[in-house]
mmCIF file of C-alpha atoms and ligand atoms in Angstrom:
data_model
loop_
_atom_site.group_PDB
_atom_site.id
_atom_site.type_symbol
_atom_site.label_atom_id
_atom_site.label_comp_id
_atom_site.label_asym_id
_atom_site.label_seq_id
_atom_site.Cartn_x
_atom_site.Cartn_y
_atom_site.Cartn_z
ATOM 1 C CA MET A 26 -6.026 23.340 2.313
ATOM 2 C CA ASP A 27 -2.841 22.076 4.046
ATOM 3 C CA LYS A 28 -1.413 18.983 2.453
ATOM 4 C CA ARG A 29 -1.062 15.905 4.655
ATOM 5 C CA ARG A 30 2.562 14.848 5.092
ATOM 6 C CA ILE A 31 2.962 11.194 4.151
ATOM 7 C CA ILE A 32 5.600 8.572 3.486
ATOM 8 C CA ILE A 33 4.601 5.693 1.192
ATOM 9 C CA ASP A 34 6.259 2.299 1.777
ATOM 10 C CA THR A 35 5.525 0.358 -1.371
ATOM 11 C CA ASP A 36 6.445 -2.555 -3.671
ATOM 12 C CA PRO A 37 5.326 -1.331 -7.127
ATOM 13 C CA GLY A 38 3.524 -3.354 -8.174
ATOM 14 C CA ILE A 39 0.636 -2.433 -10.448
ATOM 15 C CA ASP A 40 -1.926 -1.615 -7.766
ATOM 16 C CA ASP A 41 0.849 0.249 -5.904
ATOM 17 C CA ALA A 42 1.371 2.322 -9.068
ATOM 18 C CA ALA A 43 -2.339 3.149 -9.063
ATOM 19 C CA ALA A 44 -2.206 4.180 -5.400
ATOM 20 C CA ILE A 45 0.860 6.369 -5.945
ATOM 21 C CA SER A 46 -0.794 7.924 -9.017
ATOM 22 C CA LEU A 47 -3.938 8.765 -7.027
ATOM 23 C CA ALA A 48 -1.884 10.248 -4.196
ATOM 24 C CA ILE A 49 0.005 12.499 -6.612
ATOM 25 C CA ILE A 50 -3.041 13.473 -8.704
ATOM 26 C CA SER A 51 -5.145 14.304 -5.644
ATOM 27 C CA ASN A 52 -2.796 17.166 -4.779
ATOM 28 C CA ARG A 53 -3.826 16.570 -1.151
ATOM 29 C CA PHE A 54 -0.555 15.055 0.061
ATOM 30 C CA ASP A 55 2.933 16.289 0.754
ATOM 31 C CA ILE A 56 4.637 13.022 -0.261
ATOM 32 C CA ARG A 57 7.996 13.376 1.470
ATOM 33 C CA LEU A 58 9.406 9.972 0.561
ATOM 34 C CA ILE A 59 8.701 6.796 -1.339
ATOM 35 C CA SER A 60 10.351 3.862 0.449
ATOM 36 C CA ALA A 61 10.800 0.817 -1.789
ATOM 37 C CA ALA A 62 10.066 -2.581 -0.266
ATOM 38 C CA ALA A 63 10.742 -6.113 -1.484
ATOM 39 C CA ALA A 64 7.536 -8.104 -1.958
ATOM 40 C CA ASN A 65 5.756 -8.117 -5.340
ATOM 41 C CA VAL A 66 9.177 -8.185 -6.985
ATOM 42 C CA ASP A 67 12.717 -7.662 -5.687
ATOM 43 C CA VAL A 68 13.747 -4.342 -4.163
ATOM 44 C CA ASP A 69 15.912 -3.329 -7.139
ATOM 45 C CA LYS A 70 12.830 -3.562 -9.355
ATOM 46 C CA THR A 71 10.486 -1.860 -6.884
ATOM 47 C CA THR A 72 13.012 0.971 -6.440
ATOM 48 C CA LYS A 73 13.320 1.409 -10.203
ATOM 49 C CA ASN A 74 9.517 1.298 -10.603
ATOM 50 C CA ALA A 75 9.090 3.989 -7.965
ATOM 51 C CA LEU A 76 11.626 6.170 -9.806
ATOM 52 C CA LYS A 77 9.782 5.533 -13.088
ATOM 53 C CA LEU A 78 6.512 6.725 -11.538
ATOM 54 C CA VAL A 79 8.081 9.846 -10.007
ATOM 55 C CA GLU A 80 9.567 10.741 -13.387
ATOM 56 C CA PHE A 81 6.330 9.934 -15.228
ATOM 57 C CA PHE A 82 4.558 12.530 -13.083
ATOM 58 C CA GLY A 83 7.498 14.945 -13.101
ATOM 59 C CA VAL A 84 7.343 15.399 -9.332
ATOM 60 C CA ASP A 85 10.213 15.935 -6.919
ATOM 61 C CA ILE A 86 9.636 13.024 -4.526
ATOM 62 C CA PRO A 87 12.728 11.242 -3.197
ATOM 63 C CA VAL A 88 12.888 7.466 -3.477
ATOM 64 C CA ALA A 89 14.928 5.279 -1.118
ATOM 65 C CA ARG A 90 15.762 1.595 -1.424
ATOM 66 C CA GLY A 91 14.638 -0.585 1.476
ATOM 67 C CA CYS A 92 15.334 -4.080 2.732
ATOM 68 C CA GLU A 93 16.151 -6.802 0.243
ATOM 69 C CA ARG A 94 14.286 -9.531 2.131
ATOM 70 C CA PRO A 95 11.912 -10.181 5.030
ATOM 71 C CA LEU A 96 13.245 -10.280 8.606
ATOM 72 C CA LEU A 97 13.377 -14.068 8.851
ATOM 73 C CA HIS A 98 11.550 -15.749 5.980
ATOM 74 C CA GLU A 99 12.772 -16.022 2.391
ATOM 75 C CA LEU A 100 11.293 -13.533 -0.099
ATOM 76 C CA GLU A 101 8.493 -15.083 -2.193
ATOM 77 C CA SER A 102 7.752 -12.524 -4.910
ATOM 78 C CA SER A 103 4.643 -12.620 -7.098
ATOM 79 C CA PRO A 104 5.712 -11.669 -10.678
ATOM 80 C CA ASP A 105 2.806 -13.808 -11.861
ATOM 81 C CA ILE A 106 0.444 -11.028 -10.685
ATOM 82 C CA HIS A 107 2.452 -7.919 -11.619
ATOM 83 C CA GLY A 108 4.730 -9.160 -14.414
ATOM 84 C CA GLU A 109 8.491 -9.724 -14.468
ATOM 85 C CA SER A 110 9.340 -6.040 -14.044
ATOM 86 C CA GLY A 111 6.633 -5.591 -11.408
ATOM 87 C CA MET A 112 4.973 -2.968 -13.601
ATOM 88 C CA ASP A 113 4.652 -4.611 -17.023
ATOM 89 C CA GLY A 114 2.597 -3.135 -19.822
ATOM 90 C CA TYR A 115 3.797 0.444 -20.232
ATOM 91 C CA ASP A 116 7.058 1.578 -21.811
ATOM 92 C CA PHE A 117 8.406 3.809 -19.051
ATOM 93 C CA PRO A 118 11.738 5.411 -20.002
ATOM 94 C CA GLU A 119 14.764 4.293 -17.980
ATOM 95 C CA PRO A 120 14.732 6.596 -14.927
ATOM 96 C CA ARG A 121 17.390 9.331 -14.885
ATOM 97 C CA LYS A 122 16.911 9.961 -11.177
ATOM 98 C CA LYS A 123 18.770 7.834 -8.618
ATOM 99 C CA PRO A 124 17.494 6.652 -5.243
ATOM 100 C CA LEU A 125 18.749 8.452 -2.125
ATOM 101 C CA PRO A 126 22.208 7.278 -0.999
ATOM 102 C CA VAL A 127 20.765 6.033 2.316
ATOM 103 C CA HIS A 128 18.617 3.038 3.261
ATOM 104 C CA SER A 129 14.887 3.791 3.306
ATOM 105 C CA VAL A 130 14.726 3.138 7.062
ATOM 106 C CA GLU A 131 17.199 5.996 7.613
ATOM 107 C CA ALA A 132 15.412 8.138 5.041
ATOM 108 C CA MET A 133 12.090 7.593 6.843
ATOM 109 C CA ARG A 134 13.683 8.475 10.195
ATOM 110 C CA ARG A 135 15.004 11.749 8.785
ATOM 111 C CA VAL A 136 11.646 12.797 7.336
ATOM 112 C CA ILE A 137 9.810 11.939 10.548
ATOM 113 C CA MET A 138 12.271 13.391 13.054
ATOM 114 C CA GLU A 139 13.714 16.410 11.288
ATOM 115 C CA GLU A 140 10.532 18.371 10.784
ATOM 116 C CA GLU A 141 7.878 19.779 13.063
ATOM 117 C CA GLY A 142 4.555 18.021 13.165
ATOM 118 C CA LYS A 143 3.471 14.484 12.451
ATOM 119 C CA THR A 144 3.793 12.178 9.469
ATOM 120 C CA THR A 145 1.415 9.497 8.208
ATOM 121 C CA LEU A 146 2.933 6.163 7.148
ATOM 122 C CA VAL A 147 1.071 4.700 4.158
ATOM 123 C CA THR A 148 2.098 1.036 3.937
ATOM 124 C CA ILE A 149 1.130 -0.899 0.825
ATOM 125 C CA ALA A 150 3.720 -3.686 0.927
ATOM 126 C CA ALA A 151 5.243 -6.181 3.334
ATOM 127 C CA LEU A 152 6.121 -4.369 6.586
ATOM 128 C CA THR A 153 9.844 -5.176 6.826
ATOM 129 C CA ASN A 154 11.046 -1.572 6.459
ATOM 130 C CA VAL A 155 8.485 -0.247 8.938
ATOM 131 C CA ALA A 156 9.253 -2.907 11.550
ATOM 132 C CA LEU A 157 12.967 -2.091 11.309
ATOM 133 C CA LEU A 158 12.229 1.625 11.530
ATOM 134 C CA PHE A 159 10.357 1.101 14.811
ATOM 135 C CA THR A 160 13.066 -1.218 16.157
ATOM 136 C CA MET A 161 16.055 0.967 15.269
ATOM 137 C CA TYR A 162 14.424 4.322 15.990
ATOM 138 C CA PRO A 163 11.510 3.829 18.455
ATOM 139 C CA GLU A 164 11.425 7.590 18.992
ATOM 140 C CA VAL A 165 9.706 7.966 15.607
ATOM 141 C CA LYS A 166 6.493 6.378 16.940
ATOM 142 C CA GLY A 167 5.506 9.559 18.778
ATOM 143 C CA ARG A 168 5.849 11.559 15.561
ATOM 144 C CA ILE A 169 3.609 9.318 13.433
ATOM 145 C CA ASP A 170 -0.090 10.189 13.581
ATOM 146 C CA GLU A 171 -1.200 6.864 12.101
ATOM 147 C CA ILE A 172 -0.349 4.002 9.791
ATOM 148 C CA VAL A 173 -2.790 3.661 6.888
ATOM 149 C CA MET A 174 -2.201 0.100 5.729
ATOM 150 C CA MET A 175 -3.213 -2.182 2.918
ATOM 151 C CA GLY A 176 -2.740 -5.616 4.410
ATOM 152 C CA GLY A 177 -4.373 -8.553 6.061
ATOM 153 C CA GLY A 178 -7.945 -9.703 6.037
ATOM 154 C CA ILE A 179 -10.217 -10.793 8.876
ATOM 155 C CA PHE A 180 -12.111 -13.376 6.855
ATOM 156 C CA ARG A 181 -9.836 -14.119 3.941
ATOM 157 C CA GLY A 182 -6.382 -14.620 2.525
ATOM 158 C CA ASN A 183 -4.914 -14.456 -0.965
ATOM 159 C CA ALA A 184 -1.335 -15.704 -0.532
ATOM 160 C CA THR A 185 -2.715 -18.700 1.336
ATOM 161 C CA SER A 186 -6.268 -19.379 2.384
ATOM 162 C CA ALA A 187 -5.321 -17.879 5.770
ATOM 163 C CA ALA A 188 -2.942 -15.032 4.947
ATOM 164 C CA GLU A 189 -2.960 -11.899 2.803
ATOM 165 C CA PHE A 190 0.207 -11.393 0.721
ATOM 166 C CA ASN A 191 1.709 -8.304 2.461
ATOM 167 C CA ILE A 192 1.395 -9.955 5.867
ATOM 168 C CA TYR A 193 2.369 -13.421 4.576
ATOM 169 C CA ILE A 194 5.664 -12.178 3.077
ATOM 170 C CA ASP A 195 6.904 -10.908 6.448
ATOM 171 C CA PRO A 196 4.655 -12.035 9.312
ATOM 172 C CA HIS A 197 7.274 -11.208 11.967
ATOM 173 C CA ALA A 198 7.469 -7.616 10.737
ATOM 174 C CA ALA A 199 3.685 -7.408 10.680
ATOM 175 C CA ALA A 200 3.454 -8.764 14.236
ATOM 176 C CA MET A 201 5.906 -6.070 15.375
ATOM 177 C CA VAL A 202 3.943 -3.300 13.639
ATOM 178 C CA PHE A 203 0.583 -4.495 15.021
ATOM 179 C CA ARG A 204 2.147 -4.508 18.514
ATOM 180 C CA SER A 205 3.873 -1.129 18.079
ATOM 181 C CA GLY A 206 1.150 0.967 19.687
ATOM 182 C CA VAL A 207 1.046 3.282 16.665
ATOM 183 C CA PRO A 208 -2.597 3.807 15.562
ATOM 184 C CA ILE A 209 -3.450 1.709 12.493
ATOM 185 C CA ARG A 210 -6.272 1.956 10.003
ATOM 186 C CA MET A 211 -6.236 -1.254 7.974
ATOM 187 C CA ALA A 212 -7.754 -1.803 4.527
ATOM 188 C CA GLY A 213 -7.607 -5.569 4.217
ATOM 189 C CA LEU A 214 -8.990 -8.028 1.698
ATOM 190 C CA ASP A 215 -12.406 -7.793 3.393
ATOM 191 C CA VAL A 216 -12.829 -4.519 1.461
ATOM 192 C CA THR A 217 -10.033 -4.445 -1.150
ATOM 193 C CA GLU A 218 -11.390 -7.515 -2.940
ATOM 194 C CA HIS A 219 -14.563 -5.460 -3.467
ATOM 195 C CA ALA A 220 -12.668 -2.356 -4.641
ATOM 196 C CA LEU A 221 -12.981 -3.289 -8.311
ATOM 197 C CA LEU A 222 -12.504 -1.495 -11.624
ATOM 198 C CA HIS A 223 -14.582 -2.806 -14.539
ATOM 199 C CA LYS A 224 -14.120 -2.502 -18.285
ATOM 200 C CA ASP A 225 -16.353 0.554 -18.874
ATOM 201 C CA CYS A 226 -14.502 2.650 -16.314
ATOM 202 C CA LEU A 227 -11.115 1.335 -17.447
ATOM 203 C CA ILE A 228 -11.824 2.332 -21.055
ATOM 204 C CA LYS A 229 -13.093 5.743 -19.910
ATOM 205 C CA MET A 230 -9.813 6.230 -18.023
ATOM 206 C CA ARG A 231 -7.776 4.945 -20.968
ATOM 207 C CA ASP A 232 -9.325 7.540 -23.273
ATOM 208 C CA SER A 233 -9.091 10.364 -20.727
ATOM 209 C CA GLY A 234 -5.436 11.192 -21.219
ATOM 210 C CA ARG A 235 -1.833 10.263 -20.493
ATOM 211 C CA VAL A 236 -2.294 9.028 -16.921
ATOM 212 C CA GLY A 237 -5.365 6.972 -17.727
ATOM 213 C CA HIS A 238 -3.592 5.485 -20.723
ATOM 214 C CA MET A 239 -0.592 4.504 -18.608
ATOM 215 C CA LEU A 240 -2.785 2.913 -15.941
ATOM 216 C CA TYR A 241 -4.877 1.059 -18.531
ATOM 217 C CA SER A 242 -1.664 -0.265 -20.082
ATOM 218 C CA ILE A 243 -0.332 -1.690 -16.824
ATOM 219 C CA PHE A 244 -3.790 -2.871 -15.742
ATOM 220 C CA SER A 245 -3.877 -4.914 -18.948
ATOM 221 C CA HIS A 246 -0.983 -6.928 -17.460
ATOM 222 C CA TYR A 247 -2.379 -7.103 -13.900
ATOM 223 C CA ARG A 248 -3.501 -10.591 -12.947
ATOM 224 C CA ASP A 249 -5.483 -9.885 -9.760
ATOM 225 C CA GLY A 250 -8.892 -10.162 -11.385
ATOM 226 C CA ASP A 251 -9.834 -9.282 -14.962
ATOM 227 C CA MET A 252 -11.520 -6.390 -16.755
ATOM 228 C CA ASP A 253 -14.852 -8.190 -17.010
ATOM 229 C CA THR A 254 -15.243 -9.386 -13.424
ATOM 230 C CA GLY A 255 -13.212 -6.472 -12.072
ATOM 231 C CA LEU A 256 -9.571 -5.688 -11.225
ATOM 232 C CA ALA A 257 -8.854 -5.593 -7.473
ATOM 233 C CA MET A 258 -7.501 -2.196 -6.405
ATOM 234 C CA HIS A 259 -5.995 -3.249 -3.086
ATOM 235 C CA ASP A 260 -3.467 -0.458 -2.491
ATOM 236 C CA PRO A 261 -5.637 2.438 -3.774
ATOM 237 C CA CYS A 262 -7.988 1.729 -0.861
ATOM 238 C CA THR A 263 -5.452 3.422 1.437
ATOM 239 C CA ILE A 264 -5.767 6.651 -0.576
ATOM 240 C CA ALA A 265 -9.561 6.381 -0.626
ATOM 241 C CA LEU A 266 -9.545 5.768 3.142
ATOM 242 C CA MET A 267 -7.630 9.005 3.729
ATOM 243 C CA LEU A 268 -9.577 11.134 1.237
ATOM 244 C CA GLU A 269 -13.092 9.623 1.489
ATOM 245 C CA PRO A 270 -13.241 7.801 4.858
ATOM 246 C CA ASP A 271 -17.044 7.555 4.882
ATOM 247 C CA MET A 272 -16.756 5.244 1.876
ATOM 248 C CA PHE A 273 -15.843 2.566 4.443
ATOM 249 C CA ARG A 274 -17.445 0.936 7.467
ATOM 250 C CA MET A 275 -14.912 0.586 10.284
ATOM 251 C CA GLU A 276 -14.646 -1.754 13.299
ATOM 252 C CA ASP A 277 -12.060 -1.625 16.100
ATOM 253 C CA HIS A 278 -10.371 -4.974 16.676
ATOM 254 C CA TYR A 279 -7.613 -6.492 18.750
ATOM 255 C CA ILE A 280 -5.487 -8.307 16.173
ATOM 256 C CA GLU A 281 -2.514 -10.653 16.485
ATOM 257 C CA VAL A 282 -0.456 -12.066 13.617
ATOM 258 C CA VAL A 283 0.419 -15.755 13.317
ATOM 259 C CA THR A 284 4.171 -15.798 12.586
ATOM 260 C CA GLU A 285 5.090 -19.435 12.037
ATOM 261 C CA GLY A 286 3.690 -22.625 10.588
ATOM 262 C CA ILE A 287 1.244 -23.232 7.785
ATOM 263 C CA ALA A 288 -1.002 -20.350 8.920
ATOM 264 C CA ALA A 289 1.883 -17.828 9.049
ATOM 265 C CA GLY A 290 0.549 -14.389 8.104
ATOM 266 C CA ALA A 291 -2.981 -15.048 9.317
ATOM 267 C CA LEU A 292 -4.654 -12.330 11.401
ATOM 268 C CA VAL A 293 -6.567 -13.502 14.436
ATOM 269 C CA THR A 294 -9.187 -11.371 16.185
ATOM 270 C CA ASN A 295 -12.290 -11.616 18.282
ATOM 271 C CA LEU A 296 -15.709 -11.820 16.678
ATOM 272 C CA GLU A 297 -19.258 -11.438 17.955
ATOM 273 C CA ARG A 298 -18.798 -14.357 20.403
ATOM 274 C CA LYS A 299 -16.217 -12.250 22.247
ATOM 275 C CA MET A 300 -13.991 -15.183 23.237
ATOM 276 C CA LYS A 301 -11.344 -14.373 25.833
ATOM 277 C CA ILE A 302 -8.439 -13.425 23.553
ATOM 278 C CA GLY A 303 -6.382 -10.300 23.459
ATOM 279 C CA CYS A 304 -7.034 -6.962 25.053
ATOM 280 C CA ALA A 305 -7.817 -3.400 23.941
ATOM 281 C CA PRO A 306 -8.249 -2.931 20.170
ATOM 282 C CA ASN A 307 -5.041 -2.053 18.285
ATOM 283 C CA VAL A 308 -6.444 -1.700 14.764
ATOM 284 C CA SER A 309 -9.342 0.154 13.140
ATOM 285 C CA VAL A 310 -10.350 -2.262 10.393
ATOM 286 C CA CYS A 311 -12.279 -1.551 7.182
ATOM 287 C CA MET A 312 -15.090 -4.111 7.196
ATOM 288 C CA GLY A 313 -17.306 -2.622 4.483
ATOM 289 C CA ILE A 314 -16.918 -0.481 1.348
ATOM 290 C CA ASP A 315 -19.320 1.372 -0.932
ATOM 291 C CA GLU A 316 -18.172 -0.475 -4.054
ATOM 292 C CA LYS A 317 -19.990 1.726 -6.588
ATOM 293 C CA ARG A 318 -18.742 4.879 -4.951
ATOM 294 C CA PHE A 319 -15.160 3.561 -4.938
ATOM 295 C CA GLU A 320 -15.204 2.865 -8.692
ATOM 296 C CA GLU A 321 -16.771 6.268 -9.430
ATOM 297 C CA TRP A 322 -14.273 8.032 -7.156
ATOM 298 C CA PHE A 323 -11.286 6.264 -8.751
ATOM 299 C CA THR A 324 -12.500 7.009 -12.295
ATOM 300 C CA ASP A 325 -13.265 10.650 -11.508
ATOM 301 C CA MET A 326 -9.831 11.125 -9.954
ATOM 302 C CA ILE A 327 -8.048 9.800 -13.050
ATOM 303 C CA CYS A 328 -10.326 11.473 -15.602
ATOM 304 C CA ARG A 329 -10.385 14.928 -13.995
HETATM 305 O O1 RIB B 409 -2.642 -8.572 -1.217
HETATM 306 C C1 RIB B 409 -2.518 -7.403 -1.986
HETATM 307 C C2 RIB B 409 -1.224 -6.705 -1.689
HETATM 308 O O2 RIB B 409 -0.138 -7.524 -2.094
HETATM 309 C C3 RIB B 409 -1.047 -5.401 -2.489
HETATM 310 O O3 RIB B 409 -0.261 -4.506 -1.744
HETATM 311 C C4 RIB B 409 -0.329 -5.850 -3.720
HETATM 312 O O4 RIB B 409 0.457 -4.811 -4.310
HETATM 313 C C5 RIB B 409 0.570 -6.903 -3.154
HETATM 314 O O5 RIB B 409 1.723 -6.252 -2.621
HETATM 315 CA CA1 CA B 410 1.643 -3.443 -2.817
#
């Protein structure tokens, strides 16, 4: 089976590390680049964490360092969720590899434009790098088949009561990406807060081998949920959406992003009342998830 060519824009980040692990383990993706974003922790740390993961798996995936801060707002990292390093809990060796000598926006342009065929952008961080890519090199849009995004939430926020973290960190970048015209499938908090791993599965993964042990170790330091009530696997939902799409119920929505004020980062869309806002849908949104199937799928992937 042909592997799907993807670029992952990420801020590892413990749930990012899980998503990247699943993408590598699945053997279903030609991961042409990992672009490091600033969000969970600063971009030096996310770049180093991406290099640590690539070396942990012994795979030849280039890593490029992205923007140091959002387009307009100040960076508000969340080390309280992912630890000071952004991936606390496992003793990864210092990476020997170095990031590419170009900015990740340029690295993404090269991957997208220099090869035949289309590339999928998997975005599991704030959208600063992607917004700049579309602004500096609009020609890439025609060579991207879709954006598969962890971000947003129709009915909930987690950074504020109105805004999900990835959108909240850089709402201007998110607004640009949602207006870009590139097809988007969005796994927001409406489903990712139900994509939970519980203790039994976590222990099964821990005892399954080296990868499961590494993930269990970092999950033990992950503060988005707990092992009894469940750890929220936000970013892995993008991998599940690509590999097992019928695990999700989708709805097409027209979405705009609030960019300023106390509700900055909020997504606004029409609901059943069909008020007169917006126009043709621009996002295919995950509105439901088979929770049991997600946990079984995740566990099987790691334990195989
Ligand atoms: O709101 C969850 C998102 O914010 C995830 O991508 C997590 O890694 C953090 O970046
Ligand atoms: Ca992330």
